[in-house]
Structure formats: C-alpha cells, structure tokens
Amino acid sequence: MSKRIPKKALAKAAASSRAGESDFTTELIYEKGELRPFVVTTPSAKLIESREVHKFEEKVYLALLIVFASLVRLHSISNPDSVVFDEVHFGGFARKYINGDFFMDVHPPLAKMLFAGVASLGGFKGDFAFEKIGDKFPSNVPYVLMREFPAVLGIATCVLVYLTLRSTGCKPIVSLITAALFVIENANVTISRFILLDSPLLFFIAASVYSLKRVENATPFSFSWYRALFASGMSMGLALSSKWVGLFTIIWAGAVSAWNLWFTIGDLRISTKKIYGQIIVKVSVLLGIPFFLYLFFFSIHFQLLVNEGDGAAFMSSAFRSSFRDATIPQNTQANVGVGSVVTIRHLNTVGGYLHSHNHLYEGGSGQQQITLYPHLDDNNKWEIELYNVSEAPTQFEPITDGTKIRLKHILTQRRLHSHDVRPVVSEQDWQNEVSAYGYEGFEGDANDDFIVEIVKQKSKSGDAQNRVRAIETVFRLHHAMTGCYLWSHETKLPKWGFEQQEVTCPTQGIKSLGYWYIEQNVSPFLDASAERVSYPKLTFFQKLLELHQRMWQVNKGLTASHVYESRPASWPFLTRGISYWRNEGSQVYFLGNPVTWWASSVFLFGFSVYVVFSLLKWQRGYSVGSNSVVFNYNVQMSHIVLGWAIHYFPSFLMERQLFLHHYLPALYFSILGVGQTFEVLYSYVLRPKRYVSVYLFVILFTGALYYFVSLSPLIYGTPWIKSKCETSKLLVGWDYDCNGLPEEIKGSETIDIFSAEATTAIAPPIEVEVVESAAPVVEEILVEQSEHVAAEPAVEVGETPLVDDEASKKLTEEGSTMAEPEIEDLETK
C-alpha cells in the first residue's frame, strides 16, 4: 500500500542512515537519493539478525511448542482402530500403489505416494481393502504408522507458524502464542490425525510461505538467498504435486515477488542489471522447480501403476493398452470389409462400445435397447452388411467413404435402427431414437441403412482416410432415411437401461459426439498373413495430458448434493462441520476452534476496514504508516490477506461439491494474520500499556483452549455424555449427533482426553452408513469420500464381460466428457 510520508520524517530517516544508524529491525529504511527519497529494499544485517532464531530462550520456546504439539496430535492416535472418513480412499490408494493397480483420483499423486511409502515401510502388503468406514484394522495393517506420518507433519506445521512469524518481524512471545493457538485449532488437529491429504498439503504450503519470507530477509544473490529461494520452489512443487490447491500458493508467491520487485525497482542503490538478475532467477526457480517436480512425481505415478486397475475404465483404449495386463484387443486385422465382425467404440466420451442386449426400452418405440457399454463383451459385436445385398459375400470387399451399410447385432440378430421417434431420455425434437429391430431371417428395412462418412482430419493419413481401417479411421454414421447421425453423450439411461450411456441419432448437436472408430475386427476373408494394426504407444506427455483431462472433468462433474457440503461464504463463520466417524457413545466430527476461527476472520475484516480508512486519510493529505512497526504490519498483513484471498475466493467459482476442509489453506494465512495483529498491538498500539495486550493474549488463548478441551471428544473419538454434547453446540449448524450418547459414563461423568480411560472406554465400532451421492459415476471413484463415493452400477442380467477385472466393472455415471486423444495424436513419433 502506498504511503505518503512527511518530509520531516524522510529527512530524519535519511539523516539517521547517513549517520550509520540505518540498521533498523523493521523494513522501513529510507535514503535521500540524488533525485528523490526512496525505500531501501536490501535487508540490513541488524534486521536479518533480529529475525533469526538463535537465542537459548527461543530454542526453549520451540522445544516446548514441539512437546505441546506432539501431545495434542499424537495422543491416542490409534483410536479409532477402524477406518475413518476418507481413509477409505487414501488408505485404498496406498494399497493400489503397493499392488501396482491403476486408479483414478482428482488429486496429483505425491501425498498418496508418501502414504504408500510409509505403509510399505510398515510392512503393509496391500491385503486390506479399506472398503468402508468402520472396518476394523487387522493387526498386519500399520495404520498407526500411517496416521503418525500426517501427525508429524502437523507438528512441523506448528513449528513453521512460529518461524514464519519470526521471519516477518514478530516478537518471540507473539510468535509463540500464535503458534500455540494453531496447535489447539481443532480442525487442524483432526485433519492431521488420519490418513488424509490435508496435513501434507498444509505442511508444504506452510514451508512455502516460510521459505519465501526467508528470501525477503536475505541479501540478494547470497548463499542464504539462493537456499531460501530453492526451498520455496521445492515446497511449492511438493504442494502442487499433492493437491491442485498448491497452484494458488504459486500464484501468491508470484504476486508477493512482484510486490517486492516493485519496491526493488524503486531502490536507486540497486543497478538495473541486478534487478533483471533477480527477475530471471526468481521466475526460473519459483516456476521451474514446481513444474519439474510435478512432472517428476507423475512419472513415478505411471511407473508404479502398471496393472489395469479399476481406474482404467476412465481412460482411452490407447492408454489402457500400455498396462502390463491390458485386456484391450491388440494386433487386430487392419482392413475392414463387408462381413467383418467388429466392435465399434465411441471416440469422444469414455462410455465405451456400441452395445445392445435383449432388453427393451420402457417408452418410445419399446424396441431393443442400444447403449454404450465400457467393458469387453460379446454384446458389443456387430456384423457389417451391405444395405441392398441379402446374400452373404464371397470375397473381401472394403468399406470406403460413402458406403451404405447395415449393422447386425451378433447375439440377438437385430439390426441397428433409427426412426422418427423421440428417445426415452433425451426427448428434444431434434433427437431420434436408436434401437435394434428385426428378428432372425428378417432382411431389414430402409431405417436400418447408415452411410459411412470418414472424418479425414481425425483419421491417420493415407489409406485410413479413404477406406475404413481398424483403430486408424474415424467415421460418422449418417442415417439414410432421416439424415441424423449416430451419436452419444454423457446422459445415462435409467435403471431399466442398467444406467448405461444413451445412444441417439440427432439432426443437430455437437459434431464430435458422433465420431466412432473400430477397435476389434475379424474378417472371414482375411487370413493370418493379413495386415494388422495396434494402438500406438503413448508418450509420457500424451498420457499426462489424457489423465489430466479425465481428472479435470471428473472433478468438475462432482455436482451432486451432499448432506455435509457447504458453500465458501459460510466457511469464515464456521457454521457447520463434517461427520467423519461414529460409534456407540463416541464420534469424530470435523469442526474448527470457534475462538481461533472467528478471531482470525475478525482480524482480517478489521485490517480491511483499516486499509479503507488509511486510504481515505492518505487521499486527504494526512500521513499514514510513517511508524516503522505500522509499516511492517501493513506490508506483512497485506501479504497475508493476499494469500488468504487467493486460496479462498476461487472456491466461489467452483460448481462442484465443497466442504469445510477446503478452507484450511486460507485459514492458515488468516491465523498468521492473528499473529501480525498481536504484534502491532503489542509493539505499537498498546506499547505504553503492554499488560493490556498480554491480557488480551491470555483471554484469547484461554478461550481457544476451553473450546479445544470441551470439543476434544469430537477430535479424539472419546466417550461423551449427552448433556455436555448438547451444551457445546454454539450454532444450529453444528449437527454432530448427541442423541445416541449416554446420559452419563460409568464411573465418571467426564473423561480426561489424555487419560488411559479415554481410549479404553470405547464400545466396539459399529458400521456407519455413509451418506453419499448415489448417482453413478464412470466408476466407483476413489476420491474424497466426503465429496463423492459412487454407487456400484446395476449388473446387467445375462451379460458376461470378457474381462476378468471385477473392479473395472464399476464404470458408472458422471464420466469425463473430454475427448479420447485423437487418432493422429496417438501415432508413434
């Protein structure tokens, strides 16, 4: 924020500098300059020294902080001894890494791989499935070690709060009190005690913030400057590789660096050459290192997941063909002709193969259903016939651009058919129903006729652009009678259609959703020496691009309502939490500490009001921010508010399911803001009466400690009585269940959270019904359970998929609408 400083203050500052007194411990250092006064941006030796942690007193503070944080986060970490919340997914992902089974998740791989590494070190063999909340851990699952990993990172994050505040100029006592508030912040304690991604993410974000502040405190191009800069780039890369939220941290770091650069440009003591040098180094490190690490961890991800697991159903056949145990047909006959038995795959969705079965539409014409089905199955097979030839061909006759054909379903002997009847689900006037019509011996009618139109720009160059070749030719099927095109989109049929993807024949719509290609081809007129074709091997970057398309689309498609979802506008007010686990007499419920949470929101709002009034004063010609403590507060608090805003406001643009834990990165910045507010009160506003500021600190910490202890049964899953549970609810939205709790606990009305009794008085776990979106998605997506656990699709009666992978049969509703990589992009380079 621009500051209008009185000339007398500038003269005084410049005089002090000339007198050798410029080693202030704050950032406000002025030089007179030949043309104008300017702010000195290179930190003084005294400033650097004042922000280092080297005194014995501070080392004692850190030791006490580590002990306190360890007691809070590691206490009774083995409880509950059953699966909690999203341990269903992230424990399951660790299992899949160990077994090498490919899976789909909406988050980058690093944090999940770290959990897998910890599990492997603990001797986990991948033989426990983490299937549902409440499943009791067997003795051979190192779940305690896996929970201790995020807990240790949570302890380290508490230390980083202290070190970060010290690096911004806060007093040791202020930094300690703020870090202690973070130690007992209920939401952060809860999230760090289970196998969840948030604790690693917050640690990496905290390390990024601390390292960037260390960069500000170092002399440019010194060893300590390079070290802090590389640490910041590494930390941001680790954050980005754990969750895409890390991208917001990179944006914040770029904004802060640009802020600092603006003042550096104004520092007349620094040459233009050195300014350009700083720009080049910072851009290279703060962007290059995170990007490299992101690619590196995805490379490891691909190397670990070598088997076709349940996530393979999301991916294109070209992608799936790269798995070690791939079931996708390879080495198929290249040339497609009349009489060929083929499987026809939709190009631009992951719905799968053109499919029919002996079940009828419940509506429309009532004829046999046509769908897309994602698994290999005999009901995907069609024989190509010419439209006007009733006799079987006697020699190979290729299918070329413009050939009019009919497709006969092998198992039911009915032909692909369309007519001027509205589909059962997509009932628009421009949509025609597609069905299978006929019977054995029936020669078909004109509504069975389709014209092959090769899409040359999507097909491989050469023969594939003139005649149909398996895998290489992309084509459309133009219905001869009505002029519509065979087409499919992400809409699903109801349960009577086994929730498979709808196939229609529209006269308008997105053209690319009418693109098809042949995957499997067997011609009775071609022998073993006939030319064959396979999917080209994808490069790393092709696989990376396709996976990100699927991740983005699945993430965007998580729009179903959820009982514990909340919108971003409510997060700073802590209006509700999330149920993680429930038992007879105890539960785990994600909820923040109301004192810390609300205080941080108030201080952010207070700073915003202060900035508005300061700008009004400045506009009227009054001095603002001439005091060095206030100047430092303005700078640091502005950085913090910017970090909070960058991590918070993008959530308003997201239409997907959102939950309270998505606010934690922004909350971290707001808690740093509490420390900055303490500092300006302690060192400036209340400096003549510091005892008042001490009283305020004590009151705030005592209130936070009270609510930490009173709500601790929700953190640790310890027994609780109904009366205490009900009186603890400050807001109506705090909807943890008190009705199932006992009126009193035998032998004692309360239980100390740090006593042995707190962990031994727990009843055996009961299975808790997980209230999730029942809408099917392209498979049982193993992502954050609080957001979306997909329902397993109905099993189609009478169908036997030709694949042995039971898990891959869980393909369901909200699949990616991103296109499968275009054929020309899949060519081997």
mmCIF file with all atom_site columns, N, CA and C in Angstrom, residues 415-438:
data_model
loop_
_atom_site.group_PDB
_atom_site.id
_atom_site.type_symbol
_atom_site.label_atom_id
_atom_site.label_alt_id
_atom_site.label_comp_id
_atom_site.label_asym_id
_atom_site.label_entity_id
_atom_site.label_seq_id
_atom_site.pdbx_PDB_ins_code
_atom_site.Cartn_x
_atom_site.Cartn_y
_atom_site.Cartn_z
_atom_site.occupancy
_atom_site.B_iso_or_equiv
_atom_site.pdbx_formal_charge
_atom_site.auth_seq_id
_atom_site.auth_comp_id
_atom_site.auth_asym_id
_atom_site.auth_atom_id
_atom_site.pdbx_PDB_model_num
ATOM 1  N N  . ARG A 1 415 ? -30.927 -55.565 -36.201 1.00 0.00 ? 415 ARG A N  1
ATOM 2  C CA . ARG A 1 415 ? -30.076 -54.558 -36.835 1.00 0.00 ? 415 ARG A CA 1
ATOM 3  C C  . ARG A 1 415 ? -30.200 -53.193 -36.155 1.00 0.00 ? 415 ARG A C  1
ATOM 4  N N  . LEU A 1 416 ? -29.089 -52.449 -36.224 1.00 0.00 ? 416 LEU A N  1
ATOM 5  C CA . LEU A 1 416 ? -29.091 -51.072 -35.744 1.00 0.00 ? 416 LEU A CA 1
ATOM 6  C C  . LEU A 1 416 ? -30.108 -50.282 -36.545 1.00 0.00 ? 416 LEU A C  1
ATOM 7  N N  . HIS A 1 417 ? -30.938 -49.505 -35.851 1.00 0.00 ? 417 HIS A N  1
ATOM 8  C CA . HIS A 1 417 ? -32.158 -48.962 -36.463 1.00 0.00 ? 417 HIS A CA 1
ATOM 9  C C  . HIS A 1 417 ? -32.443 -47.586 -35.884 1.00 0.00 ? 417 HIS A C  1
ATOM 10 N N  . SER A 1 418 ? -32.929 -46.675 -36.707 1.00 0.00 ? 418 SER A N  1
ATOM 11 C CA . SER A 1 418 ? -33.380 -45.382 -36.194 1.00 0.00 ? 418 SER A CA 1
ATOM 12 C C  . SER A 1 418 ? -34.627 -44.955 -36.947 1.00 0.00 ? 418 SER A C  1
ATOM 13 N N  . HIS A 1 419 ? -35.433 -44.110 -36.311 1.00 0.00 ? 419 HIS A N  1
ATOM 14 C CA . HIS A 1 419 ? -36.697 -43.688 -36.910 1.00 0.00 ? 419 HIS A CA 1
ATOM 15 C C  . HIS A 1 419 ? -37.161 -42.406 -36.218 1.00 0.00 ? 419 HIS A C  1
ATOM 16 N N  . ASP A 1 420 ? -38.216 -41.840 -36.726 1.00 0.00 ? 420 ASP A N  1
ATOM 17 C CA . ASP A 1 420 ? -38.721 -40.555 -36.229 1.00 0.00 ? 420 ASP A CA 1
ATOM 18 C C  . ASP A 1 420 ? -39.554 -40.768 -34.960 1.00 0.00 ? 420 ASP A C  1
ATOM 19 N N  . VAL A 1 421 ? -38.872 -41.240 -33.932 1.00 0.00 ? 421 VAL A N  1
ATOM 20 C CA . VAL A 1 421 ? -39.470 -41.452 -32.607 1.00 0.00 ? 421 VAL A CA 1
ATOM 21 C C  . VAL A 1 421 ? -38.516 -40.821 -31.598 1.00 0.00 ? 421 VAL A C  1
ATOM 22 N N  . ARG A 1 422 ? -39.081 -40.093 -30.631 1.00 0.00 ? 422 ARG A N  1
ATOM 23 C CA . ARG A 1 422 ? -38.233 -39.421 -29.648 1.00 0.00 ? 422 ARG A CA 1
ATOM 24 C C  . ARG A 1 422 ? -37.636 -40.447 -28.678 1.00 0.00 ? 422 ARG A C  1
ATOM 25 N N  . PRO A 1 423 ? -36.360 -40.243 -28.307 1.00 0.00 ? 423 PRO A N  1
ATOM 26 C CA . PRO A 1 423 ? -35.744 -41.119 -27.301 1.00 0.00 ? 423 PRO A CA 1
ATOM 27 C C  . PRO A 1 423 ? -36.456 -40.992 -25.957 1.00 0.00 ? 423 PRO A C  1
ATOM 28 N N  . VAL A 1 424 ? -36.288 -41.991 -25.123 1.00 0.00 ? 424 VAL A N  1
ATOM 29 C CA . VAL A 1 424 ? -36.966 -42.010 -23.826 1.00 0.00 ? 424 VAL A CA 1
ATOM 30 C C  . VAL A 1 424 ? -36.399 -40.940 -22.892 1.00 0.00 ? 424 VAL A C  1
ATOM 31 N N  . VAL A 1 425 ? -35.079 -40.716 -22.920 1.00 0.00 ? 425 VAL A N  1
ATOM 32 C CA . VAL A 1 425 ? -34.451 -39.764 -22.005 1.00 0.00 ? 425 VAL A CA 1
ATOM 33 C C  . VAL A 1 425 ? -34.274 -38.400 -22.665 1.00 0.00 ? 425 VAL A C  1
ATOM 34 N N  . SER A 1 426 ? -33.583 -38.337 -23.770 1.00 0.00 ? 426 SER A N  1
ATOM 35 C CA . SER A 1 426 ? -33.372 -37.065 -24.491 1.00 0.00 ? 426 SER A CA 1
ATOM 36 C C  . SER A 1 426 ? -34.523 -36.871 -25.462 1.00 0.00 ? 426 SER A C  1
ATOM 37 N N  . GLU A 1 427 ? -35.513 -36.121 -25.045 1.00 0.00 ? 427 GLU A N  1
ATOM 38 C CA . GLU A 1 427 ? -36.772 -36.042 -25.796 1.00 0.00 ? 427 GLU A CA 1
ATOM 39 C C  . GLU A 1 427 ? -36.873 -34.808 -26.697 1.00 0.00 ? 427 GLU A C  1
ATOM 40 N N  . GLN A 1 428 ? -35.749 -34.163 -26.995 1.00 0.00 ? 428 GLN A N  1
ATOM 41 C CA . GLN A 1 428 ? -35.805 -32.983 -27.849 1.00 0.00 ? 428 GLN A CA 1
ATOM 42 C C  . GLN A 1 428 ? -36.290 -33.360 -29.253 1.00 0.00 ? 428 GLN A C  1
ATOM 43 N N  . ASP A 1 429 ? -36.881 -32.373 -29.914 1.00 0.00 ? 429 ASP A N  1
ATOM 44 C CA . ASP A 1 429 ? -37.431 -32.620 -31.250 1.00 0.00 ? 429 ASP A CA 1
ATOM 45 C C  . ASP A 1 429 ? -36.366 -33.043 -32.251 1.00 0.00 ? 429 ASP A C  1
ATOM 46 N N  . TRP A 1 430 ? -35.143 -32.594 -32.035 1.00 0.00 ? 430 TRP A N  1
ATOM 47 C CA . TRP A 1 430 ? -34.076 -32.912 -32.992 1.00 0.00 ? 430 TRP A CA 1
ATOM 48 C C  . TRP A 1 430 ? -33.366 -34.236 -32.692 1.00 0.00 ? 430 TRP A C  1
ATOM 49 N N  . GLN A 1 431 ? -33.844 -34.936 -31.678 1.00 0.00 ? 431 GLN A N  1
ATOM 50 C CA . GLN A 1 431 ? -33.278 -36.234 -31.328 1.00 0.00 ? 431 GLN A CA 1
ATOM 51 C C  . GLN A 1 431 ? -34.177 -37.356 -31.831 1.00 0.00 ? 431 GLN A C  1
ATOM 52 N N  . ASN A 1 432 ? -33.586 -38.371 -32.454 1.00 0.00 ? 432 ASN A N  1
ATOM 53 C CA . ASN A 1 432 ? -34.299 -39.580 -32.862 1.00 0.00 ? 432 ASN A CA 1
ATOM 54 C C  . ASN A 1 432 ? -33.812 -40.763 -32.037 1.00 0.00 ? 432 ASN A C  1
ATOM 55 N N  . GLU A 1 433 ? -34.716 -41.669 -31.783 1.00 0.00 ? 433 GLU A N  1
ATOM 56 C CA . GLU A 1 433 ? -34.367 -42.876 -31.040 1.00 0.00 ? 433 GLU A CA 1
ATOM 57 C C  . GLU A 1 433 ? -33.518 -43.797 -31.905 1.00 0.00 ? 433 GLU A C  1
ATOM 58 N N  . VAL A 1 434 ? -32.602 -44.507 -31.259 1.00 0.00 ? 434 VAL A N  1
ATOM 59 C CA . VAL A 1 434 ? -31.833 -45.573 -31.901 1.00 0.00 ? 434 VAL A CA 1
ATOM 60 C C  . VAL A 1 434 ? -32.170 -46.872 -31.184 1.00 0.00 ? 434 VAL A C  1
ATOM 61 N N  . SER A 1 435 ? -32.479 -47.889 -31.944 1.00 0.00 ? 435 SER A N  1
ATOM 62 C CA . SER A 1 435 ? -32.870 -49.172 -31.357 1.00 0.00 ? 435 SER A CA 1
ATOM 63 C C  . SER A 1 435 ? -32.276 -50.304 -32.179 1.00 0.00 ? 435 SER A C  1
ATOM 64 N N  . ALA A 1 436 ? -32.492 -51.526 -31.733 1.00 0.00 ? 436 ALA A N  1
ATOM 65 C CA . ALA A 1 436 ? -32.178 -52.714 -32.525 1.00 0.00 ? 436 ALA A CA 1
ATOM 66 C C  . ALA A 1 436 ? -33.512 -53.343 -32.910 1.00 0.00 ? 436 ALA A C  1
ATOM 67 N N  . TYR A 1 437 ? -33.686 -53.599 -34.194 1.00 0.00 ? 437 TYR A N  1
ATOM 68 C CA . TYR A 1 437 ? -35.006 -54.011 -34.702 1.00 0.00 ? 437 TYR A CA 1
ATOM 69 C C  . TYR A 1 437 ? -34.853 -55.200 -35.649 1.00 0.00 ? 437 TYR A C  1
ATOM 70 N N  . GLY A 1 438 ? -35.818 -56.108 -35.600 1.00 0.00 ? 438 GLY A N  1
ATOM 71 C CA . GLY A 1 438 ? -35.820 -57.241 -36.511 1.00 0.00 ? 438 GLY A CA 1
ATOM 72 C C  . GLY A 1 438 ? -35.867 -58.565 -35.773 1.00 0.00 ? 438 GLY A C  1
#
